[in-house]
Tab-separated table of C-alpha atoms in Angstrom:
chain	number	residue	atom	x	y	z
A	86	MET	CA	0.000	0.000	0.000
A	87	ALA	CA	2.675	2.519	1.032
A	88	ALA	CA	4.766	1.815	-2.095
A	89	ALA	CA	1.890	3.022	-4.279
A	90	ALA	CA	1.978	6.475	-2.735
A	91	ALA	CA	3.507	9.362	-4.676
A	92	ARG	CA	5.945	11.764	-3.024
A	93	HIS	CA	5.886	15.320	-4.321
A	94	SER	CA	8.927	17.462	-3.531
A	95	THR	CA	9.331	21.142	-4.328
A	96	LEU	CA	12.263	23.528	-4.532
A	97	ASP	CA	11.710	27.236	-5.219
A	98	PHE	CA	14.110	30.038	-6.080
A	99	LEU	CA	13.159	33.696	-6.057
A	100	LEU	CA	15.684	35.926	-7.831
A	101	SER	CA	16.139	39.605	-7.075
A	102	ALA	CA	16.247	40.451	-10.807
A	103	PRO	CA	14.534	39.192	-13.980
A	104	ALA	CA	15.763	35.724	-14.905
A	105	ASP	CA	17.813	34.850	-17.947
A	106	CYS	CA	15.581	31.853	-18.719
A	107	ASN	CA	17.972	30.342	-21.217
A	108	ALA	CA	20.899	30.594	-18.804
A	109	VAL	CA	18.909	28.875	-16.027
A	110	LEU	CA	17.829	26.095	-18.371
A	111	LYS	CA	21.307	25.447	-19.758
A	112	GLY	CA	22.833	25.644	-16.274
A	113	LEU	CA	20.511	22.980	-14.832
A	114	GLN	CA	20.308	20.633	-17.836
A	115	PRO	CA	23.489	18.716	-16.897
A	116	VAL	CA	22.105	17.954	-13.418
A	117	PHE	CA	19.054	16.209	-14.878
A	118	GLN	CA	21.025	14.556	-17.689
A	119	GLU	CA	23.338	12.939	-15.111
A	120	GLN	CA	20.269	11.114	-13.801
A	121	GLY	CA	19.533	9.699	-17.281
A	122	MET	CA	16.286	11.666	-17.518
A	123	THR	CA	14.586	12.372	-20.872
A	124	GLU	CA	14.024	16.065	-21.545
A	125	THR	CA	11.086	17.888	-23.141
A	126	ILE	CA	11.153	21.692	-23.405
A	127	HIS	CA	8.323	24.174	-23.950
A	128	ASN	CA	9.240	27.772	-24.659
A	129	TRP	CA	6.904	30.769	-24.534
A	130	GLU	CA	8.378	34.006	-25.784
A	131	ASP	CA	6.970	36.166	-22.975
A	132	HIS	CA	6.314	33.501	-20.319
A	133	GLY	CA	9.575	31.612	-19.928
A	134	TYR	CA	10.322	27.889	-20.107
A	135	LEU	CA	8.797	24.634	-18.910
A	136	ALA	CA	11.181	21.666	-19.033
A	137	THR	CA	9.983	18.179	-18.131
A	138	TYR	CA	12.460	15.445	-17.195
A	139	ILE	CA	11.288	11.816	-17.037
A	140	ASN	CA	13.242	8.980	-15.449
A	141	LYS	CA	13.134	5.321	-16.476
A	142	ASN	CA	11.569	4.394	-13.124
A	143	GLY	CA	8.579	6.674	-13.778
A	144	SER	CA	9.638	9.587	-11.601
A	145	PHE	CA	9.611	12.993	-13.239
A	146	SER	CA	10.543	16.590	-12.614
A	147	ASN	CA	9.143	19.865	-13.910
A	148	LEU	CA	11.414	22.876	-14.161
A	149	ARG	CA	9.418	26.093	-14.584
A	150	ILE	CA	11.350	29.289	-15.261
A	151	TYR	CA	9.459	32.585	-15.159
A	152	PRO	CA	11.017	35.707	-16.718
A	153	HIS	CA	10.326	37.852	-13.642
A	154	GLY	CA	12.740	35.757	-11.555
A	155	LEU	CA	10.808	32.785	-10.176
A	156	VAL	CA	12.291	29.305	-10.734
A	157	LEU	CA	10.247	26.309	-9.563
A	158	VAL	CA	11.274	22.656	-9.408
A	159	ASP	CA	8.608	19.981	-8.811
A	160	LEU	CA	9.684	16.363	-8.465
A	161	GLN	CA	7.296	13.432	-8.170
A	162	SER	CA	8.372	9.882	-7.403
A	163	HIS	CA	6.854	6.575	-6.289
A	164	SER	CA	9.983	5.602	-4.382
A	165	ASP	CA	9.077	5.423	-0.701
A	166	ASP	CA	12.082	3.496	0.603
A	167	ILE	CA	15.102	5.156	2.188
A	168	LYS	CA	17.207	4.713	-0.954
A	169	GLY	CA	14.576	6.374	-3.124
A	170	ARG	CA	14.245	9.316	-0.723
A	171	ASP	CA	18.022	9.712	-0.601
A	172	GLU	CA	18.141	9.835	-4.418
A	173	ILE	CA	15.504	12.573	-4.482
A	174	ASP	CA	17.304	14.558	-1.792
A	175	HIS	CA	20.582	14.172	-3.701
A	176	LEU	CA	18.987	15.517	-6.906
A	177	LEU	CA	17.418	18.479	-5.107
A	178	ASN	CA	20.722	19.217	-3.370
A	179	LYS	CA	22.541	19.199	-6.725
A	180	ILE	CA	19.954	21.572	-8.244
A	181	GLU	CA	20.245	23.950	-5.290
A	182	GLU	CA	24.037	23.823	-5.372
A	183	ARG	CA	24.105	24.526	-9.117
A	184	MET	CA	21.659	27.438	-8.860
A	185	LYS	CA	23.776	29.018	-6.118
A	186	GLN	CA	26.884	28.649	-8.264
A	187	LEU	CA	25.205	30.342	-11.210
A	188	PHE	CA	23.172	33.051	-9.467
A	189	HIS	CA	24.535	33.352	-5.927
A	190	SER	CA	24.473	37.148	-5.990
A	191	SER	CA	20.878	37.420	-7.234
A	192	ILE	CA	19.112	34.664	-5.291
A	193	LYS	CA	16.740	36.386	-2.890
A	194	ARG	CA	15.140	33.287	-1.390
A	195	VAL	CA	15.437	29.496	-1.552
A	196	LYS	CA	12.531	27.423	-0.238
A	197	ARG	CA	12.356	23.640	0.032
A	198	LEU	CA	9.265	22.194	1.724
A	199	PRO	CA	8.879	18.701	3.181
A	200	ALA	CA	7.597	16.269	0.566
A	201	THR	CA	3.843	15.787	0.425
A	202	VAL	CA	2.609	12.194	0.152
A	203	ARG	CA	-0.361	11.611	-2.135
A	204	GLY	CA	-2.384	8.426	-2.154
A	205	GLY	CA	-0.795	7.020	0.987
A	206	ALA	CA	-2.437	4.439	3.232
A	207	ILE	CA	-2.660	7.113	5.946
A	208	ASP	CA	-4.016	10.555	5.054
A	209	ARG	CA	-2.131	13.175	7.060
A	210	TYR	CA	-3.444	16.299	5.334
A	211	TRP	CA	-6.521	18.095	6.600
A	212	PRO	CA	-7.579	21.689	5.847
A	213	THR	CA	-8.296	24.288	8.495
A	214	ALA	CA	-11.676	26.002	8.500
A	215	ASP	CA	-10.207	28.999	6.672
A	216	GLY	CA	-8.671	26.906	3.894
A	217	ARG	CA	-5.053	26.392	4.973
A	218	LEU	CA	-3.506	22.955	4.678
A	219	VAL	CA	-2.130	21.245	7.790
A	220	GLU	CA	-0.049	18.080	7.816
A	221	TYR	CA	-0.771	16.176	11.011
A	222	ASP	CA	1.591	13.654	12.568
A	223	ILE	CA	-0.879	10.826	11.929
A	224	ASP	CA	0.657	7.381	12.227
A	225	GLU	CA	-2.370	5.072	12.409
A	226	VAL	CA	-5.933	4.780	11.140
A	227	VAL	CA	-7.719	3.597	14.266
A	228	TYR	CA	-11.312	3.586	12.988
A	229	ASP	CA	-12.811	4.249	9.558
A	230	GLU	CA	-16.490	3.581	8.958
A	231	GLU	CA	-19.277	4.954	6.792
A	232	SER	CA	-22.505	5.555	8.720
A	233	PRO	CA	-25.876	6.430	7.154
A	234	TYR	CA	-25.055	10.072	7.954
A	235	GLN	CA	-21.317	10.620	7.469
A	236	ASN	CA	-17.843	9.190	7.155
A	237	ILE	CA	-16.312	8.579	10.583
A	238	LYS	CA	-12.566	8.425	11.066
A	239	ILE	CA	-10.521	8.217	14.232
A	240	LEU	CA	-6.834	8.746	13.501
A	241	HIS	CA	-3.942	8.594	15.931
A	242	SER	CA	-1.639	11.609	16.232
A	243	LYS	CA	1.640	11.537	18.134
A	244	GLN	CA	0.924	15.009	19.557
A	245	PHE	CA	-2.834	15.071	19.981
A	246	GLY	CA	-3.774	11.444	20.645
A	247	ASN	CA	-6.763	10.017	18.796
A	248	ILE	CA	-8.599	12.535	16.607
A	249	LEU	CA	-12.248	12.258	15.569
A	250	ILE	CA	-12.817	13.393	11.964
A	251	LEU	CA	-16.353	13.519	10.556
A	252	SER	CA	-16.722	13.776	6.778
A	253	GLY	CA	-13.299	15.394	6.480
A	254	ASP	CA	-13.830	17.891	9.328
A	255	VAL	CA	-11.519	17.662	12.346
A	256	ASN	CA	-13.940	17.528	15.296
A	257	LEU	CA	-12.080	16.743	18.490
A	258	ALA	CA	-8.878	15.121	19.716
A	259	GLU	CA	-8.001	13.627	23.059
A	260	SER	CA	-5.831	16.721	23.611
A	261	ASP	CA	-8.776	19.118	23.264
A	262	LEU	CA	-10.141	19.457	26.790
A	263	ALA	CA	-9.944	23.245	26.284
A	264	TYR	CA	-12.766	23.025	23.746
A	265	THR	CA	-14.982	20.981	26.061
A	266	GLN	CA	-14.354	23.281	29.014
A	267	ALA	CA	-15.071	26.395	26.964
A	268	ILE	CA	-18.363	25.153	25.530
A	269	MET	CA	-19.387	24.403	29.145
A	270	GLY	CA	-18.627	27.960	30.275
A	271	SER	CA	-14.916	27.771	31.139
A	272	GLY	CA	-15.508	26.749	34.736
A	273	LYS	CA	-17.777	29.704	35.537
A	274	GLU	CA	-21.041	27.725	35.569
A	275	ASP	CA	-22.508	25.659	38.391
A	276	PHE	CA	-24.110	22.533	36.952
A	277	THR	CA	-24.947	21.034	40.357
A	278	GLY	CA	-28.568	19.911	40.415
A	279	LYS	CA	-29.228	21.373	36.949
A	280	GLU	CA	-31.080	20.044	33.911
A	281	VAL	CA	-28.773	20.024	30.860
A	282	LEU	CA	-29.525	19.279	27.201
A	283	ILE	CA	-26.612	18.428	24.875
A	284	LEU	CA	-27.302	18.547	21.139
A	285	GLY	CA	-24.854	16.266	19.325
A	286	GLY	CA	-21.705	15.626	21.321
A	287	GLY	CA	-21.305	12.022	20.163
A	288	ASP	CA	-17.643	11.955	21.244
A	289	GLY	CA	-18.930	11.980	24.836
A	290	GLY	CA	-16.521	14.665	26.032
A	291	ILE	CA	-19.125	17.197	27.208
A	292	LEU	CA	-21.280	14.516	28.802
A	293	TYR	CA	-18.298	13.036	30.658
A	294	GLU	CA	-17.206	16.402	32.077
A	295	ILE	CA	-20.700	17.526	33.113
A	296	VAL	CA	-21.551	14.238	34.841
A	297	LYS	CA	-18.563	14.870	37.146
A	298	LEU	CA	-20.267	18.097	38.320
A	299	LYS	CA	-23.315	16.316	39.802
A	300	PRO	CA	-26.145	17.638	37.636
A	301	LYS	CA	-29.734	16.591	38.250
A	302	MET	CA	-30.070	15.137	34.734
A	303	VAL	CA	-28.180	15.437	31.442
A	304	THR	CA	-29.928	14.489	28.212
A	305	MET	CA	-27.667	14.036	25.188
A	306	VAL	CA	-29.281	13.750	21.753
A	307	GLU	CA	-26.959	12.259	19.123
A	308	ILE	CA	-28.231	11.032	15.766
A	309	ASP	CA	-25.327	8.756	14.851
A	310	GLN	CA	-24.915	5.576	16.894
A	311	MET	CA	-21.718	4.735	14.986
A	312	VAL	CA	-19.989	7.895	16.255
A	313	ILE	CA	-20.779	6.807	19.800
A	314	ASP	CA	-19.591	3.258	19.090
A	315	GLY	CA	-16.260	4.452	17.683
A	316	CYS	CA	-15.620	6.987	20.444
A	317	ARG	CA	-16.619	4.584	23.221
A	318	LYS	CA	-13.840	2.260	22.053
A	319	TYR	CA	-11.155	4.629	20.767
A	320	MET	CA	-11.699	8.039	22.471
A	321	ARG	CA	-11.793	6.932	26.097
A	322	LYS	CA	-9.430	9.676	27.239
A	323	THR	CA	-12.198	12.053	26.128
A	324	CYS	CA	-15.374	10.194	27.120
A	325	GLY	CA	-14.182	7.960	29.955
A	326	ASP	CA	-16.746	5.228	30.606
A	327	VAL	CA	-19.804	7.436	30.151
A	328	LEU	CA	-20.702	5.964	26.742
A	329	ASP	CA	-20.511	2.358	27.982
A	330	ASN	CA	-24.216	2.660	28.793
A	331	LEU	CA	-26.792	4.952	27.207
A	332	LYS	CA	-28.385	5.590	30.586
A	333	GLY	CA	-26.776	6.362	33.929
A	334	GLU	CA	-27.702	7.697	37.334
A	335	CYS	CA	-27.847	11.310	36.143
A	336	TYR	CA	-27.782	11.084	32.346
A	337	GLN	CA	-29.437	9.553	29.315
A	338	VAL	CA	-28.307	9.358	25.687
A	339	LEU	CA	-31.003	9.428	22.995
A	340	ILE	CA	-30.046	8.138	19.548
A	341	GLU	CA	-32.376	10.475	17.694
A	342	ASP	CA	-32.553	13.511	15.448
A	343	CYS	CA	-32.502	16.502	17.783
A	344	VAL	CA	-35.042	18.555	15.798
A	345	PRO	CA	-38.104	16.386	16.556
A	346	VAL	CA	-36.821	15.942	20.120
A	347	LEU	CA	-36.649	19.725	20.611
A	348	LYS	CA	-40.116	20.147	19.118
A	349	ARG	CA	-41.470	17.446	21.419
A	350	TYR	CA	-39.874	18.984	24.506
A	351	ALA	CA	-41.210	22.432	23.567
A	352	LYS	CA	-44.720	21.022	23.151
A	353	GLU	CA	-44.494	19.166	26.472
A	354	GLY	CA	-43.184	22.261	28.249
A	355	ARG	CA	-39.950	20.562	29.266
A	356	MET	CA	-37.335	23.153	30.230
A	357	PHE	CA	-33.569	23.078	30.765
A	358	ASP	CA	-31.089	25.186	32.697
A	359	TYR	CA	-28.511	24.753	29.932
A	360	VAL	CA	-28.644	23.862	26.261
A	361	ILE	CA	-25.234	23.051	24.739
A	362	ASN	CA	-25.141	22.912	20.938
A	363	ASP	CA	-22.255	20.736	19.746
A	364	LEU	CA	-23.840	19.889	16.392
A	365	THR	CA	-21.964	21.901	13.794
A	366	ALA	CA	-19.718	24.924	13.465
A	367	VAL	CA	-20.837	28.195	11.926
A	368	PRO	CA	-20.865	27.546	8.151
A	369	ILE	CA	-18.009	28.849	6.040
A	370	SER	CA	-20.578	29.940	3.428
A	371	THR	CA	-21.362	33.653	3.428
A	372	SER	CA	-24.802	33.194	1.843
A	373	PRO	CA	-27.086	32.587	4.836
A	374	GLU	CA	-30.227	32.951	2.737
A	375	GLU	CA	-29.153	30.170	0.376
A	376	ASP	CA	-27.123	27.749	2.486
A	377	SER	CA	-29.217	25.014	4.128
A	378	THR	CA	-26.754	24.804	7.037
A	379	TRP	CA	-27.588	28.387	8.002
A	380	GLU	CA	-31.273	27.521	7.916
A	381	PHE	CA	-30.582	24.536	10.169
A	382	LEU	CA	-28.697	26.726	12.656
A	383	ARG	CA	-31.570	29.215	12.811
A	384	LEU	CA	-34.023	26.373	13.437
A	385	ILE	CA	-31.879	24.916	16.255
A	386	LEU	CA	-31.524	28.367	17.845
A	387	ASP	CA	-35.261	29.044	17.785
A	388	LEU	CA	-36.168	25.630	19.172
A	389	SER	CA	-33.475	25.839	21.853
A	390	MET	CA	-34.783	29.179	23.108
A	391	LYS	CA	-38.197	27.542	23.591
A	392	VAL	CA	-36.828	24.894	25.969
A	393	LEU	CA	-34.581	27.181	28.055
A	394	LYS	CA	-35.646	28.133	31.562
A	395	HIS	CA	-36.001	31.828	32.409
A	396	ASP	CA	-32.487	31.926	33.880
A	397	GLY	CA	-31.068	29.437	31.368
A	398	LYS	CA	-28.069	29.725	29.073
A	399	TYR	CA	-27.320	28.417	25.581
A	400	PHE	CA	-23.751	27.510	24.646
A	401	THR	CA	-22.619	26.888	21.070
A	402	GLN	CA	-19.424	26.643	19.060
A	403	GLY	CA	-18.543	29.246	16.475
A	404	ASN	CA	-15.588	28.726	14.127
A	405	CYS	CA	-12.038	29.854	13.407
A	406	ILE	CA	-11.757	33.588	14.119
A	407	ASN	CA	-10.178	34.112	10.675
A	408	LEU	CA	-13.667	33.520	9.262
A	409	ALA	CA	-14.704	36.963	10.437
A	410	GLU	CA	-17.406	37.466	7.820
A	411	ALA	CA	-19.133	34.168	8.584
A	412	LEU	CA	-19.020	34.849	12.341
A	413	THR	CA	-20.499	38.311	11.801
A	414	LEU	CA	-23.277	36.785	9.723
A	415	TYR	CA	-23.997	34.363	12.549
A	416	GLU	CA	-24.409	37.276	14.950
A	417	GLU	CA	-26.837	38.810	12.471
A	418	GLN	CA	-28.873	35.595	12.561
A	419	LEU	CA	-29.286	36.072	16.302
A	420	GLY	CA	-31.262	39.203	15.556
A	421	ARG	CA	-33.751	37.150	13.547
A	422	LEU	CA	-34.843	34.804	16.321
A	423	TYR	CA	-38.444	34.841	17.516
A	424	CYS	CA	-37.245	36.533	20.722
A	425	PRO	CA	-34.488	39.130	21.204
A	426	VAL	CA	-31.271	37.797	22.758
A	427	GLU	CA	-28.023	39.126	24.152
A	428	PHE	CA	-24.773	37.210	23.990
A	429	SER	CA	-21.122	37.081	24.922
A	430	LYS	CA	-18.333	35.249	23.163
A	431	GLU	CA	-15.003	33.770	24.093
A	432	THR	CA	-11.952	32.921	22.040
A	433	VAL	CA	-10.098	29.737	22.947
A	434	CYS	CA	-7.258	27.757	21.439
A	435	VAL	CA	-8.067	24.147	20.579
A	436	PRO	CA	-4.797	22.205	20.179
A	437	SER	CA	-5.681	19.800	17.360
A	438	TYR	CA	-7.211	22.486	15.157
A	439	MET	CA	-3.655	23.722	14.517
A	440	GLU	CA	-0.163	22.745	15.620
A	441	PHE	CA	0.781	24.641	18.765
A	442	SER	CA	4.115	25.587	20.283
A	443	GLN	CA	5.375	25.888	23.850
A	444	LEU	CA	7.374	29.009	24.626
A	445	TRP	CA	9.271	30.153	27.717
A	446	SER	CA	9.733	33.725	28.846
A	447	ILE	CA	10.025	35.570	32.166
A	448	PRO	CA	7.793	38.636	31.923
A	449	PRO	CA	7.476	41.204	34.765
A	450	GLN	CA	3.936	39.982	35.423
A	451	ASP	CA	2.134	37.021	33.942
A	452	LYS	CA	-1.133	38.798	33.071
A	453	LEU	CA	-2.948	39.947	29.993
A	454	ILE	CA	-2.003	43.450	28.930
A	455	ASN	CA	-5.609	44.565	29.348
A	456	PRO	CA	-5.730	45.423	33.116
A	457	GLY	CA	-9.501	44.903	33.220
A	458	ASN	CA	-9.239	41.253	32.280
A	459	GLU	CA	-7.501	39.020	34.828
A	460	LYS	CA	-8.567	35.811	33.075
A	461	SER	CA	-5.950	33.080	32.826
A	462	ARG	CA	-4.584	32.659	29.312
A	463	SER	CA	-5.480	28.983	29.426
A	464	GLN	CA	-9.152	30.019	29.596
A	465	GLY	CA	-8.924	32.262	26.564
A	466	LEU	CA	-10.162	35.815	26.034
A	467	SER	CA	-13.742	36.977	26.432
A	468	GLN	CA	-15.715	40.102	25.681
A	469	ASP	CA	-19.371	40.874	26.306
A	470	PHE	CA	-21.603	42.011	23.460
A	471	GLN	CA	-25.052	43.545	23.558
A	472	GLY	CA	-26.134	42.191	20.197
A	473	PRO	CA	-25.343	42.147	16.479
A	474	GLY	CA	-23.363	44.994	14.985
A	475	GLN	CA	-20.885	45.431	17.842
A	476	ALA	CA	-17.175	45.727	17.137
A	477	ALA	CA	-15.228	42.496	16.861
A	478	PRO	CA	-12.896	41.616	19.759
A	479	PRO	CA	-9.237	42.549	19.440
A	480	SER	CA	-7.010	39.827	18.064
A	481	PRO	CA	-5.585	37.471	20.695
A	482	GLN	CA	-2.082	38.316	19.530
A	483	SER	CA	-2.618	41.964	20.516
A	484	LEU	CA	-3.663	41.019	24.064
A	485	ILE	CA	-1.288	38.205	24.927
A	486	PRO	CA	2.344	38.740	25.979
A	487	SER	CA	5.181	36.725	24.490
A	488	THR	CA	4.761	33.892	26.995
A	489	CYS	CA	1.796	32.479	25.077
A	490	LEU	CA	1.323	31.537	21.425
A	491	CYS	CA	-2.235	31.088	20.161
A	492	LEU	CA	-2.695	29.503	16.743
A	493	CYS	CA	-6.047	29.049	14.994
A	494	PRO	CA	-8.232	30.325	17.863
A	495	PHE	CA	-11.809	29.137	17.899
A	496	THR	CA	-14.841	31.217	18.874
A	497	LEU	CA	-17.614	29.966	21.130
A	498	MET	CA	-20.773	31.806	22.151
A	499	ILE	CA	-23.116	32.038	25.108
A	500	ILE	CA	-26.597	33.292	24.254
A	501	PHE	CA	-28.946	34.733	26.863
A	502	PRO	CA	-32.681	35.058	26.296
A	503	PRO	CA	-34.053	38.384	27.611
A	504	TRP	CA	-35.802	36.684	30.518
A	505	SER	CA	-32.513	35.383	31.913
A	506	LYS	CA	-31.584	38.852	33.175
């Protein structure tokens, strides 16, 4: 399986002056010819050269020379053994060495990225919500099943533990307690003796953490039994033993669609102290009138408000803060509910949503620069809002001293009905 994967290596040169395309081509030709590669050249008068070099073993390289000073080398090979990788590295080293000999005074930048592996037995590449590509340190496919609703993968990461991925969307890793704590109110809520409704949450993380806090009853509504089955077996650092049984002393798990359940509870007059929506993130689409996911979110919001007690709170996830337009549109949807609401939001860093780094520094005082906010960095940054149209919060980078690095922060929201005041 692994031998069938293709490795794609790249080497880029940015020159400080327009390139002599012919000189670059003639300077690099001997390097490829030494490898016994067959050459094909395409020449465009105003757009430079494209030279393709094909090896007998099926590997090939494209040399693209742009007149404005950009030289790109792409090399693709099926060789996945150590010898094959060494041969590729040797060829790239020779190309880099030759370019520096020819143009050492005019090379502005040299960039060689780690090889990407395409078609491998283990898929390590997953996009962030805002469209950037991340290569995870995945070393094992733990679980891969197709349910009636979605594809379910649990992959093992050396950094993050097992990661739940639903239809290509990174949901939660065993490292991501910060997400679970934030969507429960970051330790500021008292769940003792309370009635809690969880929408979704099939990984069991929210249920497991709330049950520890001695609620009166937690009802979790998850549509996909296969998510629960996979997480019960392979995400136990997240869910503990809470998914071993669908009913416990202070909780029950309903394998149902949450929409009819919410409608039934509203009709019966059943009310909750907390509703926690862990169904789906704010859509990336910026067309809320056309996207069915937006319509679904509005429906869940309206129905959730109908089952909240007068002093109740509604917690929901948002999305990556780089999706500012989509998050603003979500706030606008809050103004369209059947009842007016106020809300606050908090920005947290979820480890598996982006690689994170640990830094050391000795600052004069280990606090946020904003003197009015004494919140621990591990709990994130929060700001109260009175409704749609308010200014966005300052970026976390502008509020956090050098002792903390936040990558790919994630926004969560707390929504208050007017009667909760």
